[in-house]
Coordinates of C-alpha atoms in Angstrom, one line a residue:
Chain O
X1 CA 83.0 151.6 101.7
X2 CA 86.2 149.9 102.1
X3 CA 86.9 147.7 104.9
X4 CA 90.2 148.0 106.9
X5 CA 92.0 145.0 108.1
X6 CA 94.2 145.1 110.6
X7 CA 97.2 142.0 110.4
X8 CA 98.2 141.8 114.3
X9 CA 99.8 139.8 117.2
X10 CA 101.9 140.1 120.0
X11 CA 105.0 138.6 119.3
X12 CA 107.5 138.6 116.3
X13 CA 108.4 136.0 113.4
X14 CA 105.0 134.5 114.0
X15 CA 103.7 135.5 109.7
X16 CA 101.5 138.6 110.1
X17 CA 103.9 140.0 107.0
X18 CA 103.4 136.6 105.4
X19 CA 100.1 136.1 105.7
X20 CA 99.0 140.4 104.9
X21 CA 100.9 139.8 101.9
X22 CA 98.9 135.7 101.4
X23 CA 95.5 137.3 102.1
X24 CA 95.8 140.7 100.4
X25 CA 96.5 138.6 97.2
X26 CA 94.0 136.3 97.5
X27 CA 91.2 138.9 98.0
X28 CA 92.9 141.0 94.6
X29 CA 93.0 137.9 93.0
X30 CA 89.0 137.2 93.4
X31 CA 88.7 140.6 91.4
X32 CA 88.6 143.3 94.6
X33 CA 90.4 146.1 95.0
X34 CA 93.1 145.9 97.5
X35 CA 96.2 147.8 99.1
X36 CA 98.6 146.3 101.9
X37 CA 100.0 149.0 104.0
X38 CA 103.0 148.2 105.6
X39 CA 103.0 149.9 109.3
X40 CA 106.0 148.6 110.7
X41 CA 108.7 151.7 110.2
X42 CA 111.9 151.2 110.5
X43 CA 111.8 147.6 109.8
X44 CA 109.8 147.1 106.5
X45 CA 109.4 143.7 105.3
X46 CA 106.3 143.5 103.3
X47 CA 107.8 145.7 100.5
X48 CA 110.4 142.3 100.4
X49 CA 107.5 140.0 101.0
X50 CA 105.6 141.3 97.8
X51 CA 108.7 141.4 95.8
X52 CA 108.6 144.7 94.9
X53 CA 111.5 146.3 97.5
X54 CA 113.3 147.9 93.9
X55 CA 110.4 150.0 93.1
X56 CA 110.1 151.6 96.5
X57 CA 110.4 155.3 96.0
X58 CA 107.7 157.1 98.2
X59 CA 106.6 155.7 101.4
X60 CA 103.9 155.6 104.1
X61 CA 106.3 158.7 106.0
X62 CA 106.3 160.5 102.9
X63 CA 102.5 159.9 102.7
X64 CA 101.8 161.0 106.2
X65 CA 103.9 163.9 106.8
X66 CA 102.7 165.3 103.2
X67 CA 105.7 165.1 101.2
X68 CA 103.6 162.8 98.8
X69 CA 101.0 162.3 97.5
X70 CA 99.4 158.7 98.0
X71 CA 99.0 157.8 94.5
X72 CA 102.8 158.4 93.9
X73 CA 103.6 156.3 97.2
X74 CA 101.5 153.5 96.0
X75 CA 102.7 150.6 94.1
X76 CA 100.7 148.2 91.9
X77 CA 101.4 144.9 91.9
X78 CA 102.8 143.3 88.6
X79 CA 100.5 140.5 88.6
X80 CA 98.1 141.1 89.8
X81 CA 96.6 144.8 88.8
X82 CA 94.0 144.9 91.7
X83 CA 96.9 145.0 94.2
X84 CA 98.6 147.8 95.4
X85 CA 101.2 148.0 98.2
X86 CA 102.0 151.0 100.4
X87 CA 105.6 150.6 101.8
X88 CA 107.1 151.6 105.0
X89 CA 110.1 153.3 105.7
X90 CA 113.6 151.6 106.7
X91 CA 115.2 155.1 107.5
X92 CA 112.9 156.9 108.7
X93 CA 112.1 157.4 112.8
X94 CA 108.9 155.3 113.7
X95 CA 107.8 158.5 115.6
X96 CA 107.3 160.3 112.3
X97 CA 103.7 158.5 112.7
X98 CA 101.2 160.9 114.0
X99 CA 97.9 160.3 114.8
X100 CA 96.2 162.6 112.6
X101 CA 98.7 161.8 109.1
X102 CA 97.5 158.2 110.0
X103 CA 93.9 159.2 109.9
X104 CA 94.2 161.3 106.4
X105 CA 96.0 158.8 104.6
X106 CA 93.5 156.1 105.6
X107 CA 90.4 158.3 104.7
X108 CA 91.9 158.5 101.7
X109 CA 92.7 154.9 101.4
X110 CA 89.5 153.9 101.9
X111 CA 87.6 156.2 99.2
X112 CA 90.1 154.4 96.7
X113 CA 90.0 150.5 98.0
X114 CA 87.7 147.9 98.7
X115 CA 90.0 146.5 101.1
X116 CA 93.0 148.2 103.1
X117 CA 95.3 145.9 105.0
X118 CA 97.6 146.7 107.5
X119 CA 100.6 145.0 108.4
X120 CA 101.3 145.7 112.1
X121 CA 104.5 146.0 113.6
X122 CA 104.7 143.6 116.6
X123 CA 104.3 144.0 120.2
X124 CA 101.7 147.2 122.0
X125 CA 103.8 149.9 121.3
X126 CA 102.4 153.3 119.1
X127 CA 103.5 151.6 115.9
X128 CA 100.9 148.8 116.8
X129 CA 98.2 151.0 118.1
X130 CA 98.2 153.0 115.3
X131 CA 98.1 150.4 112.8
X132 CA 95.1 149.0 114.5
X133 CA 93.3 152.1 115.8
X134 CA 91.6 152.6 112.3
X135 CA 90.5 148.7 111.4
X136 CA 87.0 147.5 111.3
X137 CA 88.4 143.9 111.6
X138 CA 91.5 142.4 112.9
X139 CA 93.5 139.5 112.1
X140 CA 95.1 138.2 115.1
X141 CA 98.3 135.7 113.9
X142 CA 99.3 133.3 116.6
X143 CA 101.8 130.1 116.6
X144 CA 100.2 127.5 118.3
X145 CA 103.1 127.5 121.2
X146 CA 102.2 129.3 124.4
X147 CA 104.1 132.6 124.3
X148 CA 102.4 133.3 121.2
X149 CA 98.6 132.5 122.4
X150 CA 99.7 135.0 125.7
X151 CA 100.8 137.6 123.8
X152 CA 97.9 137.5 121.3
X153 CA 95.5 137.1 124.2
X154 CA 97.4 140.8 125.4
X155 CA 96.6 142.3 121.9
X156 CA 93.0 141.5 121.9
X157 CA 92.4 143.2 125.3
X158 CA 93.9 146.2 123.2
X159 CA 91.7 145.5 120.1
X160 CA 88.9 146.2 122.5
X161 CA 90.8 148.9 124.4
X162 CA 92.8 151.0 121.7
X163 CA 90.9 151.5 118.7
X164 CA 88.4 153.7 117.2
X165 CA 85.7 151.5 117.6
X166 CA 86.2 150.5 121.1
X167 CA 86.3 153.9 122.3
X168 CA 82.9 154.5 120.4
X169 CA 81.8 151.7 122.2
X170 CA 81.5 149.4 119.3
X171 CA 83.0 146.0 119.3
X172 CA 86.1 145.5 116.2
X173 CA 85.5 142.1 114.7
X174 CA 88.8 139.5 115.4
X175 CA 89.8 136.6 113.8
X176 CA 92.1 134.3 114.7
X177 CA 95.3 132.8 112.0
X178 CA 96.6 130.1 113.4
X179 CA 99.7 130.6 111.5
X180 CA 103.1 127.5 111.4
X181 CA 100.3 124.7 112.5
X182 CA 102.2 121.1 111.9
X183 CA 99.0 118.5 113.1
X184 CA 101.8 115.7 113.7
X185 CA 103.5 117.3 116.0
X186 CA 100.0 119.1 117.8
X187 CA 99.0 115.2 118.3
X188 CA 102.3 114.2 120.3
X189 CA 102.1 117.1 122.5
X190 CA 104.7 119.5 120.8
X191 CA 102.3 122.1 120.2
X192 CA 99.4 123.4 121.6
X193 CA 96.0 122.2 119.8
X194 CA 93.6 123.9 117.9
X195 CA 91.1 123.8 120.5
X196 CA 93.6 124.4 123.3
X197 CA 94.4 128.0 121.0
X198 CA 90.7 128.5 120.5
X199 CA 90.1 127.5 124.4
X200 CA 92.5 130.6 125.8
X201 CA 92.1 133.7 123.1
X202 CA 88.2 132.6 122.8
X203 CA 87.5 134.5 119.2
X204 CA 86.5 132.7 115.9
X205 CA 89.0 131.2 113.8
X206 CA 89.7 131.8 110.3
X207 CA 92.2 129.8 109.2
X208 CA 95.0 127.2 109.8
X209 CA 98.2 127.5 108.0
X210 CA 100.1 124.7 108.0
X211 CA 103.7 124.4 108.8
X212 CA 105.2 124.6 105.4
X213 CA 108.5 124.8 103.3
X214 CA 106.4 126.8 100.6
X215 CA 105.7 129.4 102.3
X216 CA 109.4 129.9 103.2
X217 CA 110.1 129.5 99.2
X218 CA 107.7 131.6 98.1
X219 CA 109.2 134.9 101.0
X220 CA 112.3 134.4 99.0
X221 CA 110.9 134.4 95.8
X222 CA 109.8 137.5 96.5
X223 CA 105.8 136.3 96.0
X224 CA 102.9 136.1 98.3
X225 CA 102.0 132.1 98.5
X226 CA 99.3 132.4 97.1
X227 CA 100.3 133.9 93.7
X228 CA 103.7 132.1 93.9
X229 CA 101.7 128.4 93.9
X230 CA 98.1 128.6 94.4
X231 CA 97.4 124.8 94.7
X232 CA 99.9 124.6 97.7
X233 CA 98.9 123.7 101.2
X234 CA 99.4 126.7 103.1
X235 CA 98.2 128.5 99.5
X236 CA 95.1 127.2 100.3
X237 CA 94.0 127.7 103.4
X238 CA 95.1 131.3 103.0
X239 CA 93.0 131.5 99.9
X240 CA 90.2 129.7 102.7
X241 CA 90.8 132.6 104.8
X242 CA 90.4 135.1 102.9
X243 CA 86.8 133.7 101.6
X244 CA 85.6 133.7 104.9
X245 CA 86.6 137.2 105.6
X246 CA 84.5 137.9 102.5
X247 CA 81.4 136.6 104.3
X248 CA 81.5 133.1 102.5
X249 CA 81.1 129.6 104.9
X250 CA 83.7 127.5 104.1
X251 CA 84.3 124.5 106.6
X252 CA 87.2 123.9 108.5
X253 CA 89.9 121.6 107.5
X254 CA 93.2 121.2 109.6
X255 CA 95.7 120.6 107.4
X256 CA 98.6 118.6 106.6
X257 CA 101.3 119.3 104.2
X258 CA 102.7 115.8 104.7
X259 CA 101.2 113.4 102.4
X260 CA 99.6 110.2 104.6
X261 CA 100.4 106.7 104.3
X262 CA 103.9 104.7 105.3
X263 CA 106.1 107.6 104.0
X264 CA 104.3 110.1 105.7
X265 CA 104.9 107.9 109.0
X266 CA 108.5 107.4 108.6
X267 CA 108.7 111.0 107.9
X268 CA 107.5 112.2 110.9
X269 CA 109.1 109.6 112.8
X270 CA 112.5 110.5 111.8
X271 CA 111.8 114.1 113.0
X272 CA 111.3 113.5 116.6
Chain K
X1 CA 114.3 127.5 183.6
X2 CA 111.6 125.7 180.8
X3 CA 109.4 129.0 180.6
X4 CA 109.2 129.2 176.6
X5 CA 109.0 132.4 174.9
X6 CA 105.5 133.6 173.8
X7 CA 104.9 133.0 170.1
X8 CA 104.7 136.1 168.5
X9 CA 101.7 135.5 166.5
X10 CA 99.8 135.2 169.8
X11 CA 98.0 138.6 169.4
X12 CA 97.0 139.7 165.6
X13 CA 96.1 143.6 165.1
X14 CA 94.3 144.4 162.0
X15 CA 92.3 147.3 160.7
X16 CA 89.1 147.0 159.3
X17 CA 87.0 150.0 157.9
X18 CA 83.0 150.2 158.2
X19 CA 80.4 152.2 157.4
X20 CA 78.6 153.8 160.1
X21 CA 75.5 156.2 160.1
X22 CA 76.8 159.9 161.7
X23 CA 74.6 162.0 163.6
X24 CA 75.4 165.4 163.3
X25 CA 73.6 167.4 166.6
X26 CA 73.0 171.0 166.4
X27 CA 72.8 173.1 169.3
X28 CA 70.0 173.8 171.3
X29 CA 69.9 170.0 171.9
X30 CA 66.5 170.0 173.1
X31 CA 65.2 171.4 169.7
X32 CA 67.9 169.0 167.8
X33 CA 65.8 166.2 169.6
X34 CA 62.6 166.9 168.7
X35 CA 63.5 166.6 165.4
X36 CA 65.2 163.6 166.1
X37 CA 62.1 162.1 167.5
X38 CA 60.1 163.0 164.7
X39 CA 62.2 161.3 162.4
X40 CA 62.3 158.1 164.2
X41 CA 58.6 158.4 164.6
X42 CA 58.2 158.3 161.2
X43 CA 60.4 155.1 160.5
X44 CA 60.3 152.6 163.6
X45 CA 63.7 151.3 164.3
X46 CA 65.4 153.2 161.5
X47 CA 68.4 153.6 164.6
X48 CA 67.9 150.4 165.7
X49 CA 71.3 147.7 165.2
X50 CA 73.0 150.3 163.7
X51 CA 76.0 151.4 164.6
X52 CA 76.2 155.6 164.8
X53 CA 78.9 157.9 164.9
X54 CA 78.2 161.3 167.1
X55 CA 80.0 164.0 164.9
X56 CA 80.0 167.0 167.6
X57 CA 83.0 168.9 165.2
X58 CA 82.8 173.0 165.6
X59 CA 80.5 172.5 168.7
X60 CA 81.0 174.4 171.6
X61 CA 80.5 171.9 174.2
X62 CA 81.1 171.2 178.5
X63 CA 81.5 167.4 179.4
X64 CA 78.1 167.9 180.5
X65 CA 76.5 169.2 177.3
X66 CA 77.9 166.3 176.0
X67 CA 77.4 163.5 178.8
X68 CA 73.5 164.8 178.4
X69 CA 73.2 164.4 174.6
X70 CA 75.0 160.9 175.4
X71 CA 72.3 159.9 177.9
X72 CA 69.0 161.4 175.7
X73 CA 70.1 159.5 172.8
X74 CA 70.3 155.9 174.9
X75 CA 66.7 157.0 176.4
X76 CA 65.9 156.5 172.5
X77 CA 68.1 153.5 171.9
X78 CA 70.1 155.1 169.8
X79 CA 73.5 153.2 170.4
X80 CA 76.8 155.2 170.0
X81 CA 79.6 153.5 169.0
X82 CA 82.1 156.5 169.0
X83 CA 81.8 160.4 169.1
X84 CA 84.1 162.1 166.5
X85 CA 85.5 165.7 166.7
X86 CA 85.7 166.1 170.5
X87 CA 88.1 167.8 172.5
X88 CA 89.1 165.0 174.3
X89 CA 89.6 166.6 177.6
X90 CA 85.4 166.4 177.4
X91 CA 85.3 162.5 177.2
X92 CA 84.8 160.5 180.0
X93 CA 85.6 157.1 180.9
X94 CA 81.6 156.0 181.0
X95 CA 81.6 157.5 177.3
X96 CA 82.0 156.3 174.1
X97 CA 85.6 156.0 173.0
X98 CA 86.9 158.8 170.5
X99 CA 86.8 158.4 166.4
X100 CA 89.5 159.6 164.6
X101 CA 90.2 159.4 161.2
X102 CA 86.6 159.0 159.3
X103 CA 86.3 159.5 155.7
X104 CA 83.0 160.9 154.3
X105 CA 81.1 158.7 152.0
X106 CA 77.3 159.9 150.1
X107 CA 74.4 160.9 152.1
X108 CA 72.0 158.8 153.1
X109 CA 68.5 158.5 151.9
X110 CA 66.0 159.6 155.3
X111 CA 63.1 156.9 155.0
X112 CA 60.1 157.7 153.8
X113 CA 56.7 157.9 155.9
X114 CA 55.4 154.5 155.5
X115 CA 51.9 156.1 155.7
X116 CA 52.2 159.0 153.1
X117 CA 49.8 161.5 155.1
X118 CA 50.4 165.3 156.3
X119 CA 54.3 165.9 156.3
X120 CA 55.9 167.1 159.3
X121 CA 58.4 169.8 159.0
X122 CA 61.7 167.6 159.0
X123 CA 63.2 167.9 156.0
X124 CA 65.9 170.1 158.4
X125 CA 66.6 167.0 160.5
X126 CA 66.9 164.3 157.6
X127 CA 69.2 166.5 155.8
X128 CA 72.1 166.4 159.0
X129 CA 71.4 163.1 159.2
X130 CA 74.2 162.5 156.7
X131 CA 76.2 159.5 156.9
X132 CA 76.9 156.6 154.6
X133 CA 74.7 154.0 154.4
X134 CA 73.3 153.2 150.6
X135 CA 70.1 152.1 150.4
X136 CA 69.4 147.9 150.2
X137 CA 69.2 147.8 146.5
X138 CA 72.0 149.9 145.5
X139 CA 73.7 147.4 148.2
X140 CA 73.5 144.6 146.0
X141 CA 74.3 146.4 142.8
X142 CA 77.9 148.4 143.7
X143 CA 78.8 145.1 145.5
X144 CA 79.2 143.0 142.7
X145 CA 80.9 143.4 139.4
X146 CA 79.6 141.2 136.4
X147 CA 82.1 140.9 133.6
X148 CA 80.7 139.3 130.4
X149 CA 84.1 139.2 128.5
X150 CA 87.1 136.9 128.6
X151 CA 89.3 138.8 131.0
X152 CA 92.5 139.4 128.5
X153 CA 96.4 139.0 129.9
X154 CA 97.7 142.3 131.0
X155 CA 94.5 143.2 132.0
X156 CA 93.8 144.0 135.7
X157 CA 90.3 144.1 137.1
X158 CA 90.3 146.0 140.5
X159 CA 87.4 146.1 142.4
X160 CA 87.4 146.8 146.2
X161 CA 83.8 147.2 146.8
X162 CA 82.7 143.3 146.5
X163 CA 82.3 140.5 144.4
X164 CA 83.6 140.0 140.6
X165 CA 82.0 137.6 138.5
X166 CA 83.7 136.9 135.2
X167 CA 81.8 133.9 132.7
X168 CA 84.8 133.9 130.6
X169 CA 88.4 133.0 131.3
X170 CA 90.9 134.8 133.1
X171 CA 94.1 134.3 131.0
X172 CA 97.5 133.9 132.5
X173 CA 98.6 137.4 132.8
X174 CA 95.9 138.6 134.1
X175 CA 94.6 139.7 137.3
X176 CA 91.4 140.3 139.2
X177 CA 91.5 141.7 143.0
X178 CA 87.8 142.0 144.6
X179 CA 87.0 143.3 148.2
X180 CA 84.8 140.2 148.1
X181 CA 85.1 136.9 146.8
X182 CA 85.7 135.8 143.2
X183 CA 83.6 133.6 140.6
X184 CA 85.4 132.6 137.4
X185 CA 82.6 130.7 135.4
X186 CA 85.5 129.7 132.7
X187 CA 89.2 129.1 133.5
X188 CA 90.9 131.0 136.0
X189 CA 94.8 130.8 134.4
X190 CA 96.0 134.3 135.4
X191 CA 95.8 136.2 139.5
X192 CA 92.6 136.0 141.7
X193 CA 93.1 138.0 144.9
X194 CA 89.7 138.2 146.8
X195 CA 88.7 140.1 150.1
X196 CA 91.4 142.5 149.2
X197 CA 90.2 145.3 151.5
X198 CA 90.6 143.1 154.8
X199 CA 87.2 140.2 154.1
X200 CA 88.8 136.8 155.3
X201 CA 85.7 135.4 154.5
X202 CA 85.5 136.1 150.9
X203 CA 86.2 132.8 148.8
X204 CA 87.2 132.0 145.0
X205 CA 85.6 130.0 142.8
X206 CA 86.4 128.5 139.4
X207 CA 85.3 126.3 136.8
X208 CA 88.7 125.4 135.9
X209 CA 92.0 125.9 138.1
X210 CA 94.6 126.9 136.7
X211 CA 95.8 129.9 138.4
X212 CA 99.4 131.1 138.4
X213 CA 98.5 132.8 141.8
X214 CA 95.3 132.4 144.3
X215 CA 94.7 134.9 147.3
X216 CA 92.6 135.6 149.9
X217 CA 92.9 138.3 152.4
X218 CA 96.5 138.6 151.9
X219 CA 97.4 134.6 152.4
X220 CA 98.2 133.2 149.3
X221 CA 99.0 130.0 147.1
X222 CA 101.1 130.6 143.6
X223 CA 100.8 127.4 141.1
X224 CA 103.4 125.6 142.7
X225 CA 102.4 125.1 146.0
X226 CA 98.4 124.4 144.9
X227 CA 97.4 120.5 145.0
X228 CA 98.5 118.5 141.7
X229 CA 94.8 117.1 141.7
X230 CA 93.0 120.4 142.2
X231 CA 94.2 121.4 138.6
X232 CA 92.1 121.3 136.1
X233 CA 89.3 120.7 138.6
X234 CA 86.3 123.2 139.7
X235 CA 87.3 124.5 142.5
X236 CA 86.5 126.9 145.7
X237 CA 89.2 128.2 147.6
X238 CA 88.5 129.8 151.2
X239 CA 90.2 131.2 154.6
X240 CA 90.1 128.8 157.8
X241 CA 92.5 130.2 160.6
X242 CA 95.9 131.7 158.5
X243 CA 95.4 128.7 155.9
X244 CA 94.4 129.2 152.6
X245 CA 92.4 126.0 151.5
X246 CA 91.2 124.4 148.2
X247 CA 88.8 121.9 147.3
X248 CA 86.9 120.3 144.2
X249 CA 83.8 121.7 144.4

C-alpha cells in the first residue's frame, strides 16, 4: 500500500516545491516507486522544478474532472524511470478541485505507487486542505525565522483538524524540514535555532537543509538537488531525509555548506 | 467650596450567575409537604446551606397561600433565597425578593436512602425537585479541561465551565479563555484569559511566560506592559483589588 506524503507549511518561498521534488527523487532513486503531484493550481511550479514543464500535456484538472486518464497525465521522469510527476494546472480555476475527483485520482494513485507526494499550495485555504486531507504523513517545511515557525505551527493544528485521519480519530504522522538553515548565522542570533524551531512546533525533525547556492542552481537547471549533484550539501541531507521517512535511523547532523577554517571565518565575517 | 466630586468607581455593579436548587410546590401544599418531609427524612440536611429558588409559575396563588408556604418551609430550614414566577402584586416586603430571568440547567439526582430498606412512595416528590445541582464527582470532572496536545496558533480553546490545563505549549496565536483559572505546564506564547464568566479569583499559571496577552476577569496585561524579568520565568498571575499581578512562582 502506498504511502501518501503530504509536502506542507504555512507560508510561501519557504522550499516545499523544492524539497517534494529533493525527496521524491531520493526515494525513486533508492529503487521505489514514486509520483510527485503537484496541487497548487494555478500556480504550478513543480512541473519547472522537475524540469519537465515542455512535456506537460494532461494535468491533475484533467485527471480530476475526467477528461484524462491518469496514465496519460502522468509523466515519467527521464532519469530516473521510478519517478513520475503529475502536474498542475496554470490555467485552470483552483475551484475545479472537488473533493470527490481528489479522492479517485488518489485511490488510484496509490494502487500504482509506493509513494505519492503532494506538493501543497501554501497557506489554509481548499487548495491546501485538499492536498493534505488524503496523506498518511506530512512534511511540514519551515525557515527557521519566526513567521515561518507561526505559520507552520497554524498548519499542524490543521493536520490534526482537516484530514482524513483526524476526523477518524487517528493521529497523521508530521515531520518537520527545516528548510534555508545557515548555522553561522543561527549562532549570532539571526535566526532562530534548531531547538528554538523544535521548542515551538514540538514534532520530530527530519531534516536540516542548509542554506545553499546549489539548491538555487539546481531549480534552474531544471533538476531536483539531489539528481542534479548528489554529493552536495543540501543533496545530502535531503537524501538523509528521505531515509528516515523510509523507517531507517540516521543521526542528526546540522550542516554547513561553508567549509571551516580561516576562510570559512572571513567568509562569514564579511557577510554581516 | 473644597467638596470634591465622588470618584465614579466608588460603587461597582456586576452580574454573577449561580446555580441554585428550585423547588417546584404543587398545590394542595399540605400534601406537597409531606412529600417534602419524606424526602428530607431520607437525606439529613440535603436543604441545608443551600441556596433554593421557589418556582410557584402557573400557580394559582393569594399572598397568603404563598406567605404560608414561605413560613412551612423555614419551620424546615429550608432557606429561600428568591421565589420565581410570582405575580408580584403577591410579594411582600417580609418575603423573599423576586427571581427573574433563570435559565434551566439538568435535573438533579434526589439522594439515595443511606439505609437501603422499604422505599417510601416519593419518587413523585424527587422528580419536581428539579434544579441544577450536578452531583460532587461530575463537579470535579465538567470543571476542568485537560489538554494533552500542544495548543497550535489559530487555535482557540473556550471553556467557560472551569479550569484548562494544557502540558504543552500555547503558541503565539493562540488562545485559551476558561471560566476558571489556567495552567500551562509548557510555554504560554499565545492569549490566556481566565475567570472569563465573572471568577476574579481564578489565576494563571505557566511554566514559561511568554504571553502576548494575560487576563483575568476582564483586567488584562498584553506583552508590553508585563515585567521584563517575569519573562521567561514560571509564573502565576492573579486578581488583588482592579490589579492584575504577576510573580515568579
Amino acid at each position: 500500500m502506498a504511502r501518501v506524503l503530504v509536502v506542507t507549511s504555512g507560508k510561501g518561498g519557504v522550499g516545499k516545491t523544492t524539497s517534494t521534488a529533493a525527496l521524491g527523487a531520493a526515494l525513486a532513486q533508492s529503487g521505489q516507486n514514486v509520483v510527485v503531484v503537484d496541487f497548487d493550481v494555478g500556480l504550478r511550479n513543480l512541473d519547472l522544478v522537475m524540469g519537465a514543464e515542455r512535456r506537460v500535456v494532461y494535468d491533475l484538472i484533467n485527471v480530476v474532472q475526467g477528461d484524462a486518464k491518469l496514465a496519460q497525465a502522468l509523466i515519467r521522469d527521464k532519469r530516473c524511470d521510478t519517478l513520475s510527476l503529475l502536474p498542475a494546472s496554470q490555467t485552470r480555476d483552483k475551484d475545479n478541485l472537488t473533493a470527490e475527483g481528489v479522492a479517485r485520482v488518489m485511490d488510484e494513485l496509490r494502487e500504482r505507487f509506493d509513494w505519492v507526494i503532494c506538493d501543497s499550495p501554501a497557506g489554509i485555504e481548499r487548495g491546501a486542505t485538499l492536498a493534505m486531507r488524503h496523506a498518511d504523513t506530512a512534511v511540514v517545511v519551515t525557515n527557521p525565522e519566526v513567521s515561518s515557525v507561526r505559520d507552520s505551527d497554524r498548519i499542524i493544528g490543521l493536520l490534526d483538524s482537516k484530514t482524513e485521519l483526524a476526523e477518524r480519530g487517528e493521529r497523521i504522522e508530521k515531520h518537520l524540514l527545516l528548510t534555508r538553515y545557515d548555522a553561522l548565522r543561527a549562532e549570532r542570533g539571526d535566526m532562530l535555532k534548531v531547538e528554538d524551531v523544535l521548542e515551538i512546533l514540538s514534532i520530530p525533525l527530519l531534516g536540516i537543509i542548509p542554506e545553499s547556492a546549489d539548491v538555487l542552481k539546481a531549480s534552474n537547471l531544471g533538476a531536483p538537488v539531489t539528481l542534479s549533484d548528489a554529493t552536495s550539501a543540501p543533496a545530502r541531507a535531503y537524501i538523509d531525509a528521505a531515509r528516515r521517512l523510509s523507517g531507517e535511523t540516521i543521526p542528526m547532523s546540522v550542516p554547513s555548506e561553508r567549509k571551516g577554517g580561516l576562510f570559512g571565518k572571513l567568509f562569514g565575517r564579511r557577510a554581516a | 467650596m473644597t467638596e470634591t466630586l465622588p470618584s465614579k468607581k466608588a460603587v461597582r455593579l456586576r452580574g454573577r450567575s449561580f446555580l441554585a436548587l428550585v423547588l417546584s410546590p404543587e398545590m394542595p401544599f399540605a400534601d406537597w409537604l409531606v412529600e417534602l418531609d419524606d424526602l428530607a427524612r431520607r437525606s439529613t440536611g440535603f436543604f441545608l446551606n443551600r441556596p433554593i429558588v421557589l418556582d410557584v409559575q402557573g400557580l394559582k396563588l393569594t399572598r397568603d397561600d404563598l406567605a404560608g408556604l414561605v413560613a412551612e418551609l423555614e419551620k424546615r430550614n429550608v432557606r429561600i433565597m428568591g421565589i420565581e414566577g410570582a405575580v408580584p402584586s403577591i410579594l411582600g416586603p417580609d418575603m423573599p425578593p423576586e427571581m427573574r430571568g433563570g435559565r434551566a440547567a439538568a435535573d438533579i439526582e434526589v439522594p439515595e436512602d443511606p439505609a437501603p430498606g422499604e422505599k417510601p412512595a416519593v419518587e413523585k416528590a424527587g422528580a419536581k425537585v428539579a434544579a441544577a445541582m450536578p452531583s460532587a464527582a461530575s463537579v470535579s470532572q465538567a470543571h476542568s479541561l485537560i489538554i494533552e496536545e500542544p495548543v497550535r496558533s489559530g487555535q482557540s480553546i473556550v471553556f467557560p465551565e472551569g479550569d484548562v490545563t494544557v502540558l504543552g505549549s500555547v503558541a503565539s496565536g493562540a488562545e485559551i479563555i476558561a471560566g476558571g483559572s489556567i495552567h500551562v505546564y509548557g510555554t504560554l506564547r499565545g492569549r490566556a484569559l481566565a475567570g472569563s464568566a465573572g471568577k476574579p479569583q481564578a489565576r494563571i499559571f505557566c511554566r514559561k511566560l511568554e504571553a502576548e496577552l494575560i487576563a483575568i476577569d476582564g483586567l488584562y496585561k498584553t506583552a508590553e506592559d508585563m515585567e521584563a524579568h517575569l519573562v521567561g520565568k514560571p509564573i502565576q498571575a492573579w486578581l488583588e483589588g482592579d490589579a492584575l499581578m504577576a510573580a515568579a512562582l
